[in-house]
Amino acid sequence: MLNVPSQAFPAPGSQQRVASQGRSKVPLKQGRSLMDWIRLTKSGKDLTGLKGRLIDITEEELKTHNKKDDCWICIRGLVYNVSPYMEYHPGGEDELMRAAGADGTDLFNEVHRWVNYESMLKECLVGRMAVKPAVPKGMLSKSQVTDTLPREGPSSPSYDWFQTESSVTIAIYTKQKNINLDSVMVDLQGDSLRAETFIQDHSYLVHIGLSHEVQENFSVRVIENVGKVDIVLQKRENISWKCLGQPLEKHDSFIPKKDTGLSYRRCQLISKEDVTHDTRLFCLMLPSSTHLQVPVGHHVYLKLSVTGAEIVKPYTPVSASLLSGFREPVPPPNKYIYFLIKIYPDGLFTPELDRLQIGDFVSVSSPEGNFKLSKLQEVEDLFLLAAGTGFTPMVNVLNYALTCMSSLRKVKLMFFNKTEDDIIWRCELEKLAFKDKRFDTEFVLSAPSPEWNGKQGHVSPALLSEFLQRSLENSRVFLCICGPTPFTDEGVRLLHDLNFSNDEIHGFTA
Ligand code: FAD
Ligand code: NAP
């Protein structure tokens, strides 16, 4: 909704346009871009009509503000007067009006829960619900939270702690087997410890103000077969702790992941390297007091302040190099996080990112995504279809396939770009194909030079049927596809025409 760039973005037919089942964008009037909105919010104009007062709003009161020129919406217990924002909303006025005079939390969560609406709409804040129509679930006590879980959801984890003379271990019992180091995210800031464990589509939070000081470095262990996570903290002083500490916000809550906010930590830019004429490899260093590993096929949000407003955009971490990832099946301790990012000179976020100097900071969110590695179990032929930076999720999928999938016979990448100069990591891909006979890559160009004698055009039935040859007649296949949304939509449609089922396809979308 909010952090989407200027005008009717993505423009009709633009490659940035999102899937039809997701957000749809409408043309915005001249002077109604995100930048124009930021300017208006900073102009000092009274956007709520309440002269800076904040009020408590009843459900009855909320219902009365249901017209375009008097439209209030409740999101996560807070009420905003969105009338001034109507013309700036990239999803259009009608989309906003769906929640007019009502609780828009679910609608918001469905479409763009990652958007930092608090920052973008802060000048439109009218107040809080006197009786909240949708209570922020994480604020509930544990028993209430448990009541909100779907019956078929995983059972609620619990935690315990114990100590030695020099260390304190917080043990989280997830009651779930398939968890690993990707399933846990820990941030230690001063005496505040925040540990989020992802269990299926839920999140369990341990959030504590520790009673004593600990050292910045800690370790995280996962005992997979019993589903236990140990966070081992080192005491600053070798004294016995009487209690672990005080519960902080949402401590001991277990809620669907979609209902949790994203958490951010500041990461330092360590290096920036040209990969193509417009794409760079950014290396960020995580704080030493953070444990964060992004699961294969998942992404994070990067957050920067652009002329005073916080802007967030999603990016998919990659390995430092296709070949080093291949050589090193066990990932090194997760201190660095790499991104291949295309800079759009007229884009909102990427030029700002590109302007960062080595040593500057950018905020990185907790991971998101719905790609499930379990889909790759027993797969023999893996086909990857990527266009432009849609290559980024393929990097870790490819590394995983070549190092961890014992069933794999063949993995093939069909990589669509405009020109040869646009092909990310072409040399690495070719070297990898040379080194590992299970891997093949084909480049397809939509705007090739006259010298190009490879494949040309857009994703098409002819290209796909030739590419999607199984290694055995009945081999088990899986296909991943990612790129500009129209490319992904068209690719998925063609794959269905070729009789691949939804279970065999993963389309990466926002
Ligand atoms: P934008 O401001 O979004 O503009 C992008 C382009 O659209 C520019 O050419 C701009 O001129 C054009 N444009 C802007 N406004 C309009 C308009 N009104 N009409 C017509 N055209 C317009 N990207 C990567 O490079 N690497 C990744 O790893 C990556 N991972 C992603 C993961 C996910 C899940 C998703 C959804 C996207 C990912 N992206 C990735 C894309 C990324 O999130 C941004 O969309 C991209 O970086 C562009 O951001 P920007 O703000 O710089 O450009
Ligand atoms: P690009 O260079 O503009 O395009 C790459 C290739 O795709 C070009 O050959 C292009 O052909 C082709 N293409 C574009 N639209 C098409 C369509 N409708 N049908 C068939 N082919 C089409 O791409 P980019 O600028 O790198 O953009 C990459 C996109 O991937 C962005 O939209 C980004 O948001 C998305 N992405 C998504 C994820 C995710 O996980 N969801 C991750 C990374 C990137 P033309 O020459 O005709 O344009």
XYZ file of C-alpha atoms and ligand atoms in Angstrom:
611
model
C 0.000 0.000 0.000
C 2.323 2.679 1.209
C 5.909 2.070 0.287
C 5.275 1.713 -3.377
C 6.776 4.296 -5.652
C 5.391 7.121 -7.614
C 2.375 7.435 -9.810
C 0.546 4.423 -11.118
C 3.320 2.157 -10.103
C 3.878 -0.349 -11.408
C 2.593 1.258 -14.593
C 0.034 -0.765 -16.526
C 1.978 -3.471 -18.307
C 5.128 -2.684 -16.321
C 7.157 -5.691 -15.214
C 6.951 -4.568 -11.623
C 3.181 -5.035 -11.619
C 2.120 -7.621 -9.093
C -0.021 -10.689 -9.667
C -3.697 -10.305 -10.285
C -4.524 -12.221 -7.141
C -2.266 -9.861 -5.157
C -2.306 -6.101 -5.062
C -3.517 -4.400 -8.169
C -2.463 -0.869 -8.897
C -4.423 1.992 -10.399
C -3.122 5.057 -12.176
C -2.590 7.899 -9.736
C -3.114 11.555 -10.578
C -0.170 13.845 -11.239
C 1.355 14.994 -7.950
C 0.147 11.979 -6.000
C 3.364 9.952 -5.774
C 4.817 8.522 -2.590
C 7.252 11.431 -2.502
C 4.317 13.872 -2.765
C 2.660 12.087 0.141
C 5.813 12.296 2.238
C 6.007 16.009 1.466
C 2.378 16.517 2.522
C 2.887 14.671 5.820
C 5.850 16.873 6.580
C 4.057 20.101 5.668
C 2.573 20.490 9.140
C -0.988 20.349 7.733
C -3.560 18.942 10.156
C -4.426 15.698 8.358
C -6.837 14.330 10.957
C -8.804 17.487 11.607
C -8.209 16.967 15.337
C -5.473 19.576 15.769
C -2.983 17.048 17.126
C -5.315 15.463 19.717
C -5.573 11.682 19.972
C -8.947 10.256 20.954
C -10.431 6.927 21.974
C -12.846 5.650 19.359
C -15.767 3.321 19.891
C -16.890 0.808 17.299
C -20.061 2.840 16.731
C -18.058 6.016 16.124
C -15.710 4.206 13.731
C -18.654 2.941 11.670
C -19.859 6.493 11.003
C -16.611 7.481 9.241
C -17.229 5.426 6.153
C -17.204 7.926 3.297
C -14.374 8.888 0.964
C -14.110 12.395 2.425
C -14.485 11.084 5.971
C -12.866 7.680 6.072
C -11.418 6.136 9.202
C -9.804 2.700 9.260
C -8.610 0.679 12.217
C -5.332 -1.237 11.788
C -4.094 -3.334 14.700
C -6.096 -1.374 17.252
C -5.150 2.107 15.999
C -7.480 4.290 13.971
C -6.336 6.393 11.014
C -8.166 9.047 9.046
C -7.155 7.907 5.548
C -9.208 10.450 3.575
C -6.178 12.680 2.891
C -4.274 9.577 1.712
C -6.998 8.319 -0.688
C -5.520 9.802 -3.846
C -2.017 8.615 -2.980
C -2.900 4.967 -2.422
C -1.311 2.926 -5.241
C -4.007 0.284 -4.795
C -6.678 2.910 -5.445
C -9.461 4.503 -3.440
C -11.859 1.576 -3.795
C -9.355 -0.766 -2.171
C -9.080 1.552 0.840
C -12.863 1.994 0.971
C -13.220 -1.767 1.521
C -12.198 -1.112 5.105
C -13.916 2.259 5.536
C -15.351 2.700 9.026
C -14.175 -0.755 9.992
C -11.295 -2.886 11.162
C -8.944 -3.261 8.183
C -6.337 -5.366 10.013
C -7.071 -8.622 8.230
C -7.272 -6.942 4.846
C -4.014 -5.137 5.542
C -2.283 -8.325 6.742
C -3.486 -10.142 3.670
C -2.120 -7.626 1.206
C 0.912 -5.922 2.692
C 1.531 -6.525 6.348
C 5.217 -5.716 5.843
C 4.486 -2.125 4.924
C 5.494 0.336 7.589
C 2.115 2.010 7.834
C 2.900 3.429 11.288
C 5.550 5.643 9.745
C 3.636 6.490 6.586
C 0.296 7.217 8.254
C 1.470 8.700 11.529
C 0.094 12.140 10.669
C -3.306 10.509 10.051
C -3.545 8.846 13.457
C -6.848 9.669 15.111
C -6.447 7.515 18.207
C -7.024 4.071 19.653
C -10.063 1.864 19.694
C -11.780 2.201 23.040
C -12.941 -1.372 22.594
C -10.589 -2.971 20.136
C -12.367 -4.788 17.310
C -9.238 -6.823 16.640
C -6.975 -6.942 19.623
C -3.299 -7.108 18.664
C -2.860 -10.790 19.321
C 0.746 -10.668 20.480
C -0.280 -8.456 23.384
C -2.488 -11.153 24.835
C -1.590 -13.346 27.706
C -0.497 -16.826 26.825
C -3.774 -18.510 27.642
C -5.665 -16.055 25.465
C -3.146 -16.490 22.686
C -3.494 -20.215 22.771
C -7.237 -19.766 22.378
C -6.679 -17.926 19.104
C -4.817 -20.819 17.505
C -6.500 -22.890 14.869
C -7.351 -26.309 16.237
C -5.125 -28.041 13.721
C -2.129 -25.718 14.375
C 1.023 -26.868 16.166
C 0.870 -27.100 19.926
C 2.283 -24.240 21.927
C 5.998 -24.413 22.779
C 7.351 -23.634 26.220
C 10.664 -22.520 27.619
C 12.818 -23.035 30.640
C 16.208 -21.838 31.808
C 19.137 -23.114 33.767
C 22.575 -21.857 34.687
C 26.138 -22.791 35.432
C 28.621 -20.529 37.142
C 29.438 -18.739 33.882
C 26.481 -19.289 31.564
C 22.706 -19.131 31.341
C 20.892 -21.409 28.909
C 17.378 -20.679 27.730
C 15.838 -23.876 26.432
C 12.869 -23.641 24.065
C 10.845 -26.816 23.680
C 9.192 -26.498 20.295
C 7.330 -29.822 20.420
C 8.155 -30.107 16.757
C 10.803 -32.106 14.982
C 11.876 -30.514 11.699
C 13.391 -27.382 13.139
C 16.926 -26.182 12.497
C 19.092 -23.105 12.898
C 17.001 -21.282 10.263
C 14.002 -21.664 12.539
C 15.409 -19.424 15.251
C 16.122 -15.724 15.282
C 17.741 -14.126 18.302
C 18.584 -10.495 19.038
C 20.343 -9.416 22.180
C 20.317 -5.687 22.793
C 21.768 -4.683 26.130
C 19.757 -6.647 28.650
C 16.866 -7.283 26.272
C 16.718 -10.722 24.705
C 14.302 -11.414 21.880
C 14.175 -14.970 20.540
C 11.646 -15.898 17.887
C 11.215 -19.514 16.882
C 9.333 -20.334 13.697
C 7.274 -23.487 13.943
C 5.342 -24.320 10.817
C 3.427 -21.107 10.101
C 3.567 -19.912 13.699
C 5.989 -17.890 15.727
C 6.910 -18.413 19.376
C 8.472 -15.433 21.115
C 10.656 -15.360 24.177
C 11.181 -11.693 25.020
C 12.856 -10.926 28.299
C 14.598 -8.093 30.076
C 17.446 -10.103 31.586
C 18.040 -9.661 35.304
C 21.839 -9.491 34.935
C 24.343 -8.428 32.320
C 25.568 -10.918 29.747
C 28.231 -10.787 27.077
C 27.301 -9.752 23.558
C 28.211 -13.088 22.012
C 25.948 -16.047 22.552
C 25.438 -19.366 20.832
C 22.381 -21.096 19.495
C 22.060 -24.874 19.303
C 19.240 -26.887 17.897
C 18.675 -30.464 18.965
C 16.628 -31.473 15.978
C 15.331 -34.850 17.014
C 13.802 -33.489 20.215
C 12.852 -30.107 18.783
C 14.782 -28.207 21.419
C 16.547 -24.878 20.937
C 19.241 -23.808 23.389
C 20.365 -20.199 23.582
C 23.544 -20.110 25.614
C 24.380 -16.736 27.143
C 27.656 -15.937 28.862
C 27.339 -14.152 32.202
C 29.394 -11.004 32.694
C 29.802 -11.836 36.379
C 29.997 -15.321 37.766
C 27.152 -14.950 40.215
C 24.033 -17.018 40.657
C 20.866 -15.551 39.074
C 17.702 -15.759 41.156
C 15.450 -15.146 38.185
C 15.908 -14.910 34.433
C 14.354 -11.453 34.163
C 11.167 -9.575 33.403
C 8.796 -10.446 30.558
C 8.770 -7.856 27.777
C 6.163 -7.158 25.088
C 4.476 -10.271 23.649
C 6.711 -12.559 25.726
C 5.718 -16.235 25.620
C 3.211 -15.660 22.806
C 2.601 -18.223 20.092
C 0.749 -16.787 17.167
C 0.358 -17.266 13.408
C 3.380 -15.740 11.702
C 1.154 -13.584 9.542
C -0.031 -11.778 12.669
C 3.451 -10.875 13.881
C 5.251 -7.721 12.887
C 8.665 -7.821 11.253
C 11.607 -7.180 13.514
C 14.621 -5.280 12.223
C 18.285 -5.053 13.151
C 20.874 -2.606 11.810
C 23.499 -4.212 9.594
C 26.682 -2.651 8.314
C 27.589 -2.442 4.646
C 30.870 -4.293 4.289
C 31.357 -4.382 0.537
C 29.672 -3.588 -2.750
C 30.821 -5.189 -5.961
C 29.680 -4.721 -9.565
C 28.244 -7.918 -11.016
C 26.736 -6.496 -14.208
C 26.406 -2.918 -15.483
C 23.417 -2.354 -13.161
C 23.497 -5.150 -10.595
C 25.700 -5.237 -7.519
C 26.566 -7.761 -4.852
C 26.043 -6.134 -1.457
C 27.544 -7.703 1.645
C 26.025 -6.729 4.982
C 27.352 -7.735 8.374
C 24.854 -8.795 11.009
C 25.403 -7.487 14.522
C 27.383 -9.955 16.622
C 24.434 -10.015 19.006
C 22.085 -11.375 16.328
C 21.439 -14.898 15.145
C 19.584 -14.832 11.832
C 19.673 -17.326 8.982
C 17.353 -16.868 6.035
C 15.783 -20.152 4.920
C 16.294 -21.212 1.303
C 13.794 -19.460 -0.971
C 12.858 -16.843 1.622
C 13.487 -13.112 1.536
C 13.931 -10.243 3.981
C 12.972 -6.589 3.847
C 15.626 -3.902 3.753
C 14.720 -0.614 5.339
C 16.239 2.794 4.706
C 15.193 6.288 5.460
C 14.466 8.169 2.233
C 14.023 11.905 2.815
C 12.908 11.224 6.351
C 10.418 8.447 5.595
C 11.154 4.800 6.212
C 11.017 2.802 2.987
C 11.148 -0.984 2.906
C 11.590 -3.321 -0.058
C 11.984 -7.101 -0.217
C 15.269 -8.742 -1.269
C 16.392 -12.362 -1.440
C 19.746 -13.210 0.144
C 22.161 -15.228 -1.961
C 25.404 -17.057 -1.243
C 28.570 -14.981 -1.680
C 29.301 -16.808 -4.893
C 27.700 -19.634 -6.757
C 30.902 -21.607 -6.655
C 31.851 -21.046 -3.022
C 28.327 -22.048 -2.019
C 28.821 -25.155 -4.077
C 32.206 -25.950 -2.541
C 31.022 -25.443 0.990
C 27.926 -27.467 1.739
C 27.873 -26.400 5.367
C 27.209 -22.658 5.425
C 29.720 -20.670 7.479
C 28.483 -19.051 10.682
C 25.934 -16.543 9.568
C 27.782 -13.312 10.095
C 27.393 -11.929 6.593
C 24.370 -11.667 4.390
C 24.700 -11.103 0.626
C 22.281 -9.599 -1.869
C 22.332 -9.268 -5.634
C 20.489 -6.036 -6.253
C 19.680 -4.301 -9.509
C 19.892 -0.521 -9.288
C 17.079 1.288 -11.094
C 18.401 4.840 -11.646
C 14.877 6.234 -11.334
C 13.773 3.843 -8.597
C 12.817 4.923 -5.102
C 14.901 2.574 -2.981
C 17.835 1.161 -4.956
C 19.564 4.478 -5.807
C 19.468 5.271 -2.086
C 20.952 1.864 -1.297
C 23.596 2.388 -3.942
C 24.575 5.706 -2.359
C 25.452 4.006 0.943
C 29.149 4.091 1.832
C 31.066 1.153 3.226
C 30.446 1.246 6.983
C 26.936 2.721 6.646
C 23.939 0.882 8.087
C 20.771 -0.583 6.640
C 18.050 -2.368 8.589
C 17.325 -5.998 7.771
C 14.051 -7.661 8.721
C 13.222 -11.122 9.912
C 12.785 -13.612 7.044
C 9.542 -14.102 5.175
C 8.373 -16.466 2.486
C 6.335 -19.528 1.740
C 8.808 -21.705 -0.119
C 8.931 -25.136 1.513
C 12.087 -27.220 1.190
C 9.992 -30.297 1.882
C 8.637 -29.908 -1.675
C 12.072 -30.907 -2.947
C 12.068 -34.228 -1.145
C 12.652 -37.143 -3.524
C 12.782 -34.766 -6.498
C 14.918 -36.080 -9.349
C 14.600 -33.315 -11.939
C 14.564 -29.714 -10.799
C 13.786 -26.984 -13.352
C 14.454 -23.327 -12.552
C 12.983 -20.553 -14.665
C 14.316 -17.097 -13.865
C 14.048 -13.662 -15.456
C 16.320 -10.753 -14.488
C 16.813 -10.500 -10.733
C 14.241 -13.285 -10.423
C 17.451 -15.294 -10.489
C 18.125 -14.433 -6.815
C 15.922 -17.072 -5.120
C 17.312 -19.648 -7.549
C 20.844 -19.201 -6.181
C 20.196 -20.820 -2.823
C 17.741 -23.335 -4.266
C 20.466 -24.388 -6.705
C 23.120 -24.596 -3.980
C 20.771 -26.614 -1.819
C 19.865 -28.950 -4.664
C 23.477 -29.692 -5.577
C 24.698 -30.171 -2.030
C 21.780 -31.614 -0.072
C 19.399 -33.448 -2.433
C 20.520 -37.028 -2.686
C 17.668 -37.891 -5.059
C 18.718 -35.247 -7.618
C 19.628 -36.393 -11.126
C 19.353 -33.118 -13.025
C 18.922 -29.421 -12.269
C 18.390 -27.043 -15.185
C 18.182 -23.272 -15.213
C 16.554 -21.320 -18.025
C 17.588 -17.714 -17.501
C 15.733 -14.947 -19.376
C 17.357 -11.537 -19.824
C 17.232 -8.653 -22.223
C 20.884 -8.713 -23.344
C 24.075 -10.663 -22.657
C 25.287 -7.799 -20.458
C 22.323 -8.332 -18.145
C 23.124 -11.954 -17.296
C 23.982 -12.155 -13.618
C 26.875 -14.488 -12.740
C 27.043 -15.862 -16.283
C 30.617 -17.004 -15.896
C 29.921 -18.684 -12.564
C 26.911 -20.465 -14.003
C 28.947 -21.744 -16.920
C 31.751 -22.878 -14.629
C 29.295 -24.623 -12.373
C 27.725 -26.431 -15.335
C 31.210 -27.508 -16.379
C 32.095 -28.775 -12.893
C 28.856 -30.535 -12.061
C 27.318 -32.602 -14.822
C 23.960 -32.618 -13.055
C 23.624 -28.885 -13.743
C 22.807 -27.208 -17.055
C 22.023 -23.631 -17.874
C 20.411 -21.980 -20.897
C 20.258 -18.273 -21.530
C 17.379 -16.723 -23.437
C 17.570 -13.091 -24.547
C 14.674 -10.824 -25.422
C 16.787 -8.051 -26.964
C 19.965 -9.791 -28.182
C 22.694 -8.244 -30.267
C 22.982 -9.526 -33.858
C 25.962 -11.665 -32.754
C 23.918 -13.717 -30.275
C 23.398 -17.233 -31.539
C 21.653 -18.610 -28.471
C 17.945 -18.772 -27.700
C 15.796 -15.673 -28.080
C 12.377 -14.382 -27.106
C 10.054 -14.607 -24.146
C 8.860 -17.583 -22.148
C 6.829 -19.669 -24.619
C 5.384 -23.175 -25.057
C 8.088 -24.033 -27.598
C 10.975 -22.969 -25.330
C 9.463 -24.725 -22.333
C 8.655 -28.034 -23.963
C 12.190 -28.299 -25.278
C 13.691 -27.303 -21.918
C 11.541 -29.450 -19.644
C 12.914 -32.812 -20.702
C 12.938 -35.300 -17.827
C 16.030 -37.400 -17.162
C 13.782 -40.458 -16.891
C 10.313 -40.924 -18.285
C 8.539 -40.833 -14.933
C 11.035 -38.914 -12.885
C 9.765 -36.822 -10.019
C 9.984 -33.153 -11.006
C 9.755 -29.762 -9.372
C 9.783 -26.338 -10.997
C 10.592 -22.922 -9.575
C 9.821 -19.721 -11.407
C 10.632 -16.099 -10.589
C 10.888 -12.776 -12.381
C 8.717 -9.812 -13.298
C 5.183 -10.720 -12.241
C 3.759 -10.996 -15.780
C 6.628 -13.344 -16.619
C 5.916 -15.538 -13.590
C 2.169 -15.528 -14.250
C 2.640 -16.432 -17.876
C 5.208 -19.123 -17.022
C 2.914 -20.747 -14.455
C 0.047 -20.674 -16.950
C 2.182 -22.378 -19.587
C 3.390 -24.979 -17.101
C -0.219 -25.829 -16.269
C -0.872 -26.184 -20.013
C 2.018 -28.628 -20.095
C 0.243 -30.665 -17.403
C 2.426 -29.800 -14.435
C 0.373 -29.632 -11.275
C 0.379 -26.883 -8.642
C 2.190 -29.287 -6.336
C 5.074 -29.419 -8.783
C 5.436 -25.651 -9.211
C 6.589 -22.868 -6.944
C 6.115 -19.342 -8.290
C 8.019 -16.758 -6.241
C 5.886 -13.659 -5.753
C 5.701 -10.868 -3.213
P 11.030 1.319 -7.933
O 10.805 2.691 -7.427
O 10.135 0.236 -7.443
O 11.079 1.343 -9.503
C 11.491 0.205 -10.255
C 11.332 0.510 -11.733
O 9.983 0.800 -12.008
C 12.146 1.711 -12.208
O 12.605 1.474 -13.504
C 11.164 2.795 -12.188
O 11.459 3.803 -13.144
C 9.905 2.073 -12.591
N 8.776 2.850 -12.089
C 8.639 3.414 -10.884
N 7.495 4.087 -10.835
C 6.895 3.909 -12.014
C 5.683 4.342 -12.586
N 4.837 5.117 -11.932
N 5.374 3.963 -13.828
C 6.218 3.189 -14.523
N 7.365 2.745 -14.048
C 7.704 3.103 -12.812
N 15.315 -7.103 -6.507
C 16.658 -7.312 -6.586
O 17.366 -6.564 -7.277
N 17.237 -8.344 -5.890
C 16.504 -9.193 -5.111
O 17.063 -10.086 -4.479
C 15.092 -8.987 -5.037
N 14.320 -9.793 -4.279
C 12.959 -9.597 -4.247
C 12.170 -10.450 -3.483
C 10.798 -10.287 -3.491
C 9.934 -11.221 -2.678
C 10.213 -9.259 -4.264
C 8.728 -9.088 -4.294
C 10.993 -8.377 -4.978
C 12.373 -8.538 -4.978
N 13.196 -7.656 -5.666
C 14.537 -7.899 -5.756
C 12.662 -6.390 -6.235
C 12.804 -5.246 -5.183
O 11.978 -5.511 -4.070
C 12.397 -3.862 -5.717
O 11.151 -3.954 -6.320
C 13.404 -3.306 -6.696
O 14.679 -3.242 -6.090
C 13.026 -1.921 -7.186
O 13.040 -1.006 -6.120
P 13.189 0.569 -6.290
O 12.431 1.174 -5.149
O 14.597 0.986 -6.475
O 12.497 0.850 -7.661
P 14.059 -7.302 -16.660
O 15.516 -7.194 -16.876
O 13.227 -6.115 -16.971
O 13.438 -8.542 -17.467
C 14.046 -9.805 -17.477
C 13.502 -10.614 -18.633
O 12.115 -10.889 -18.431
C 13.598 -9.871 -19.970
O 13.966 -10.751 -20.973
C 12.205 -9.371 -20.151
O 11.863 -9.159 -21.505
C 11.402 -10.539 -19.609
N 10.029 -10.165 -19.368
C 9.569 -9.045 -18.825
N 8.228 -9.044 -18.805
C 7.838 -10.185 -19.375
C 6.574 -10.763 -19.658
N 5.464 -10.117 -19.389
N 6.537 -11.956 -20.249
C 7.669 -12.579 -20.571
N 8.893 -12.082 -20.333
C 8.985 -10.903 -19.741
O 13.793 -7.772 -15.172
P 14.271 -7.099 -13.824
O 14.258 -5.592 -13.968
O 15.520 -7.741 -13.370
O 13.087 -7.437 -12.834
C 13.057 -8.630 -12.120
C 11.725 -8.791 -11.417
O 11.805 -9.934 -10.597
C 11.303 -7.621 -10.560
O 9.960 -7.352 -10.862
C 11.419 -8.150 -9.144
O 10.444 -7.588 -8.293
C 11.168 -9.642 -9.349
N 11.791 -10.440 -8.284
C 10.953 -11.166 -7.500
C 11.478 -11.947 -6.492
C 10.563 -12.765 -5.613
O 10.970 -13.563 -4.829
N 9.279 -12.600 -5.709
C 12.856 -12.009 -6.299
C 13.676 -11.257 -7.131
C 13.141 -10.470 -8.133
P 11.690 -7.674 -22.140
O 12.973 -7.340 -22.814
O 10.567 -7.810 -23.117
O 11.375 -6.735 -21.029
